[in-house]
PDB file of C-alpha atoms in Angstrom:
ATOM      1  CA  MET A   1       0.000   0.000   0.000  1.00 46.00           C
ATOM      2  CA  SER A   2       1.484   3.331  -1.011  1.00 49.00           C
ATOM      3  CA  GLN A   3       1.603   6.405   1.211  1.00 49.00           C
ATOM      4  CA  GLU A   4      -1.028   8.205  -0.908  1.00 51.00           C
ATOM      5  CA  GLN A   5      -3.473   5.318  -0.581  1.00 49.00           C
ATOM      6  CA  ARG A   6      -2.841   5.134   3.148  1.00 50.00           C
ATOM      7  CA  ASN A   7      -3.477   8.892   3.576  1.00 50.00           C
ATOM      8  CA  SER A   8      -6.704   8.681   1.577  1.00 50.00           C
ATOM      9  CA  THR A   9      -8.104   5.841   3.723  1.00 50.00           C
ATOM     10  CA  THR A  10      -7.238   7.301   7.136  1.00 50.00           C
ATOM     11  CA  PRO A  11      -8.492  10.571   8.591  1.00 51.00           C
ATOM     12  CA  SER A  12      -6.001  13.445   8.511  1.00 52.00           C
ATOM     13  CA  ASN A  13      -5.876  13.759  12.317  1.00 51.00           C
ATOM     14  CA  GLU A  14      -4.941  10.105  12.816  1.00 51.00           C
ATOM     15  CA  PRO A  15      -1.235   9.239  12.404  1.00 51.00           C
ATOM     16  CA  THR A  16      -0.323   6.467  10.002  1.00 54.00           C
ATOM     17  CA  ALA A  17       2.147   3.818  11.070  1.00 51.00           C
ATOM     18  CA  LEU A  18       4.841   3.054   8.543  1.00 50.00           C
ATOM     19  CA  THR A  19       6.952  -0.034   8.825  1.00 49.00           C
ATOM     20  CA  GLN A  20      10.704   0.273   8.425  1.00 45.00           C
ATOM     21  CA  HIS A  21      10.468  -1.412   5.049  1.00 44.00           C
ATOM     22  CA  GLU A  22       7.800   0.985   3.727  1.00 50.00           C
ATOM     23  CA  SER A  23       9.459   4.119   5.057  1.00 42.00           C
ATOM     24  CA  GLY A  24      12.998   3.223   4.080  1.00 41.00           C
ATOM     25  CA  GLU A  25      13.896   3.948   7.731  1.00 41.00           C
ATOM     26  CA  VAL A  26      12.892   7.617   7.533  1.00 52.00           C
ATOM     27  CA  PRO A  27      13.590   9.222  10.914  1.00 81.00           C
ATOM     28  CA  VAL A  28      10.562  10.021  13.013  1.00 81.00           C
ATOM     29  CA  LEU A  29      11.354  13.720  13.175  1.00 79.00           C
ATOM     30  CA  LEU A  30      11.409  13.995   9.390  1.00 84.00           C
ATOM     31  CA  SER A  31       8.027  12.298   9.256  1.00 83.00           C
ATOM     32  CA  ILE A  32       6.678  14.759  11.825  1.00 82.00           C
ATOM     33  CA  GLU A  33       8.120  17.690   9.862  1.00 82.00           C
ATOM     34  CA  GLU A  34       6.299  16.441   6.771  1.00 83.00           C
ATOM     35  CA  ARG A  35       3.056  16.155   8.707  1.00 82.00           C
ATOM     36  CA  ILE A  36       3.446  19.703  10.042  1.00 81.00           C
ATOM     37  CA  SER A  37       3.918  21.038   6.534  1.00 82.00           C
ATOM     38  CA  GLN A  38       0.940  18.995   5.238  1.00 82.00           C
ATOM     39  CA  ALA A  39      -1.416  19.850   8.114  1.00 80.00           C
ATOM     40  CA  ASP A  40      -4.886  20.986   7.043  1.00 85.00           C
ATOM     41  CA  ASN A  41      -5.457  23.377   9.927  1.00 84.00           C
ATOM     42  CA  PRO A  42      -3.304  25.225  12.494  1.00 84.00           C
ATOM     43  CA  GLU A  43      -4.467  22.988  15.381  1.00 85.00           C
ATOM     44  CA  ASP A  44      -3.074  19.885  13.680  1.00 84.00           C
ATOM     45  CA  ALA A  45       0.186  21.699  12.961  1.00 82.00           C
ATOM     46  CA  MET A  46       0.428  22.794  16.610  1.00 87.00           C
ATOM     47  CA  GLY A  47      -0.244  19.239  17.793  1.00 86.00           C
ATOM     48  CA  TRP A  48       2.523  17.839  15.605  1.00 84.00           C
ATOM     49  CA  ALA A  49       4.841  20.669  16.702  1.00 85.00           C
ATOM     50  CA  ARG A  50       4.192  19.771  20.373  1.00 89.00           C
ATOM     51  CA  LEU A  51       4.913  16.132  19.592  1.00 85.00           C
ATOM     52  CA  ARG A  52       8.178  17.122  17.905  1.00 85.00           C
ATOM     53  CA  GLU A  53       9.090  19.193  20.976  1.00 88.00           C
ATOM     54  CA  VAL A  54       8.425  16.245  23.307  1.00 87.00           C
ATOM     55  CA  ILE A  55      10.510  13.893  21.162  1.00 86.00           C
ATOM     56  CA  ASN A  56      13.380  16.406  21.035  1.00 85.00           C
ATOM     57  CA  GLY A  57      13.231  16.757  24.824  1.00 87.00           C
ATOM     58  CA  GLN A  58      13.335  12.991  25.272  1.00 86.00           C
ATOM     59  CA  ASN A  59      16.276  12.714  22.894  1.00 86.00           C
ATOM     60  CA  GLU A  60      18.183  15.384  24.833  1.00 89.00           C
ATOM     61  CA  GLU A  61      17.433  13.697  28.160  1.00 91.00           C
ATOM     62  CA  SER A  62      18.615  10.372  26.747  1.00 89.00           C
ATOM     63  CA  LYS A  63      21.860  11.955  25.560  1.00 90.00           C
ATOM     64  CA  ASN A  64      22.364  13.601  28.977  1.00 92.00           C
ATOM     65  CA  GLN A  65      21.852  10.297  30.809  1.00 93.00           C
ATOM     66  CA  GLU A  66      24.267   8.553  28.470  1.00 93.00           C
ATOM     67  CA  HIS A  67      26.872  11.262  29.082  1.00 94.00           C
ATOM     68  CA  ARG A  68      26.380  11.051  32.874  1.00 94.00           C
ATOM     69  CA  ARG A  69      26.887   7.279  32.754  1.00 94.00           C
ATOM     70  CA  PHE A  70      30.076   7.747  30.735  1.00 94.00           C
ATOM     71  CA  LEU A  71      31.387  10.299  33.240  1.00 94.00           C
ATOM     72  CA  GLU A  72      30.569   8.023  36.184  1.00 92.00           C
ATOM     73  CA  LYS A  73      32.394   5.116  34.539  1.00 91.00           C
ATOM     74  CA  ALA A  74      35.385   7.319  33.722  1.00 92.00           C
ATOM     75  CA  GLN A  75      35.487   8.547  37.322  1.00 89.00           C
ATOM     76  CA  VAL A  76      35.483   4.994  38.681  1.00 86.00           C
ATOM     77  CA  TRP A  77      38.280   3.945  36.321  1.00 88.00           C
ATOM     78  CA  TYR A  78      40.306   7.047  37.221  1.00 88.00           C
ATOM     79  CA  LYS A  79      39.965   6.384  40.950  1.00 86.00           C
ATOM     80  CA  MET A  80      40.857   2.707  40.578  1.00 86.00           C
ATOM     81  CA  GLY A  81      43.860   3.522  38.389  1.00 87.00           C
ATOM     82  CA  PHE A  82      45.092   6.159  40.822  1.00 88.00           C
ATOM     83  CA  SER A  83      44.675   3.775  43.746  1.00 87.00           C
ATOM     84  CA  ILE A  84      46.558   0.967  42.051  1.00 88.00           C
ATOM     85  CA  ILE A  85      49.392   3.255  40.949  1.00 90.00           C
ATOM     86  CA  ALA A  86      49.674   4.802  44.435  1.00 88.00           C
ATOM     87  CA  PHE A  87      49.725   1.373  46.071  1.00 87.00           C
ATOM     88  CA  VAL A  88      52.442   0.109  43.704  1.00 89.00           C
ATOM     89  CA  VAL A  89      54.538   3.249  44.229  1.00 90.00           C
ATOM     90  CA  GLY A  90      54.126   2.881  48.007  1.00 89.00           C
ATOM     91  CA  ILE A  91      55.270  -0.735  47.880  1.00 89.00           C
ATOM     92  CA  GLY A  92      58.214   0.339  45.720  1.00 91.00           C
ATOM     93  CA  LEU A  93      59.182   2.932  48.308  1.00 89.00           C
ATOM     94  CA  LEU A  94      58.913   0.324  51.065  1.00 88.00           C
ATOM     95  CA  ILE A  95      61.176  -2.030  49.134  1.00 90.00           C
ATOM     96  CA  GLY A  96      63.560   0.869  48.428  1.00 88.00           C
ATOM     97  CA  GLY A  97      63.958   1.551  52.145  1.00 86.00           C
ATOM     98  CA  LEU A  98      61.737   4.637  52.534  1.00 87.00           C
ATOM     99  CA  THR A  99      59.408   3.150  55.136  1.00 83.00           C
ATOM    100  CA  LEU A 100      57.312   6.114  56.285  1.00 87.00           C
ATOM    101  CA  PRO A 101      56.581   7.571  52.817  1.00 85.00           C
ATOM    102  CA  GLY A 102      55.993   4.037  51.491  1.00 87.00           C
ATOM    103  CA  ILE A 103      53.399   3.282  54.157  1.00 85.00           C
ATOM    104  CA  PHE A 104      51.727   6.637  53.664  1.00 85.00           C
ATOM    105  CA  ILE A 105      51.474   6.353  49.867  1.00 85.00           C
ATOM    106  CA  SER A 106      50.409   2.696  49.867  1.00 85.00           C
ATOM    107  CA  GLY A 107      47.786   3.600  52.496  1.00 82.00           C
ATOM    108  CA  ALA A 108      46.509   6.357  50.206  1.00 83.00           C
ATOM    109  CA  GLY A 109      46.264   3.779  47.421  1.00 84.00           C
ATOM    110  CA  LEU A 110      44.389   1.344  49.633  1.00 82.00           C
ATOM    111  CA  PHE A 111      42.032   4.102  50.785  1.00 79.00           C
ATOM    112  CA  GLY A 112      40.791   4.513  47.209  1.00 77.00           C
ATOM    113  CA  VAL A 113      39.985   0.807  46.957  1.00 75.00           C
ATOM    114  CA  ALA A 114      38.758  -0.013  50.463  1.00 74.00           C
ATOM    115  CA  PRO A 115      38.144   3.169  52.510  1.00 73.00           C
ATOM    116  CA  ASP A 116      36.207   1.390  55.291  1.00 74.00           C
ATOM    117  CA  TYR A 117      39.092  -0.975  56.041  1.00 72.00           C
ATOM    118  CA  VAL A 118      41.619   1.851  56.096  1.00 71.00           C
ATOM    119  CA  LYS A 119      39.409   3.891  58.450  1.00 73.00           C
ATOM    120  CA  ALA A 120      39.027   0.906  60.769  1.00 76.00           C
ATOM    121  CA  PHE A 121      42.805   0.355  60.712  1.00 74.00           C
ATOM    122  CA  LEU A 122      43.443   4.016  61.576  1.00 73.00           C
ATOM    123  CA  ARG A 123      40.830   3.894  64.338  1.00 78.00           C
ATOM    124  CA  ILE A 124      42.700   1.005  66.002  1.00 78.00           C
ATOM    125  CA  PHE A 125      45.936   3.019  66.031  1.00 73.00           C
ATOM    126  CA  ARG A 126      44.197   6.113  67.428  1.00 75.00           C
ATOM    127  CA  GLU A 127      42.792   4.063  70.299  1.00 77.00           C
ATOM    128  CA  LYS A 128      46.262   2.707  71.053  1.00 73.00           C
ATOM    129  CA  ASP A 129      47.693   6.237  71.095  1.00 66.00           C
ATOM    130  CA  LYS A 130      44.927   7.482  73.426  1.00 68.00           C
ATOM    131  CA  GLY A 131      45.461   4.599  75.833  1.00 62.00           C
ATOM    132  CA  GLY A 132      42.227   2.786  75.061  1.00 53.00           C
ATOM    133  CA  GLU A 133      41.456  -0.834  75.779  1.00 53.00           C
ATOM    134  CA  ASN A 134      43.740  -1.962  72.953  1.00 49.00           C
ATOM    135  CA  ALA A 135      46.705  -0.054  74.363  1.00 45.00           C
ATOM    136  CA  GLU A 136      49.733  -1.994  75.512  1.00 48.00           C
ATOM    137  CA  GLU A 137      50.634  -1.511  79.160  1.00 42.00           C
TER     138      GLU A 137
END
C-alpha cells in the first residue's frame, strides 16, 4: 500500500504507522516535519509541533543520561587507576627503604579501593595512642 493510498483511507488527524520497510527507515522527526507542513489546519500543525518538541526533549534527556553514565564510569576507572598506581609506588618505596613515605602512599592507594578498612585500621591506632582498651601496658 502506497503512502497516498494510506493517507486517503485514514483521517487526517490520525497518524499512520509506517513499517521500516515501507518508510525506508525515515527518521521520526522527518516524518513529523512532513506532517506539520501537510497539516490541514493550524491545530493539527500545533499538535505535531508539540509532539516534535516532546521527542526532542526525550532525545536530549537520553543523551544527557548517556553522558552522565560515561562520566561516572570514567570517574570509577580514574579512581581505581590512581589507587593501584599509588599502592604500587608505596610498595616500591617500602622495598627501596623509605618506610614512612611508602606506608603513607600505599595507604593512600588502599584508601581509594577499600576506605572502610583503612578507616578501621586508623581507628585502632588512634585508640592505642589514646590509651584505650587496645593499648599496651
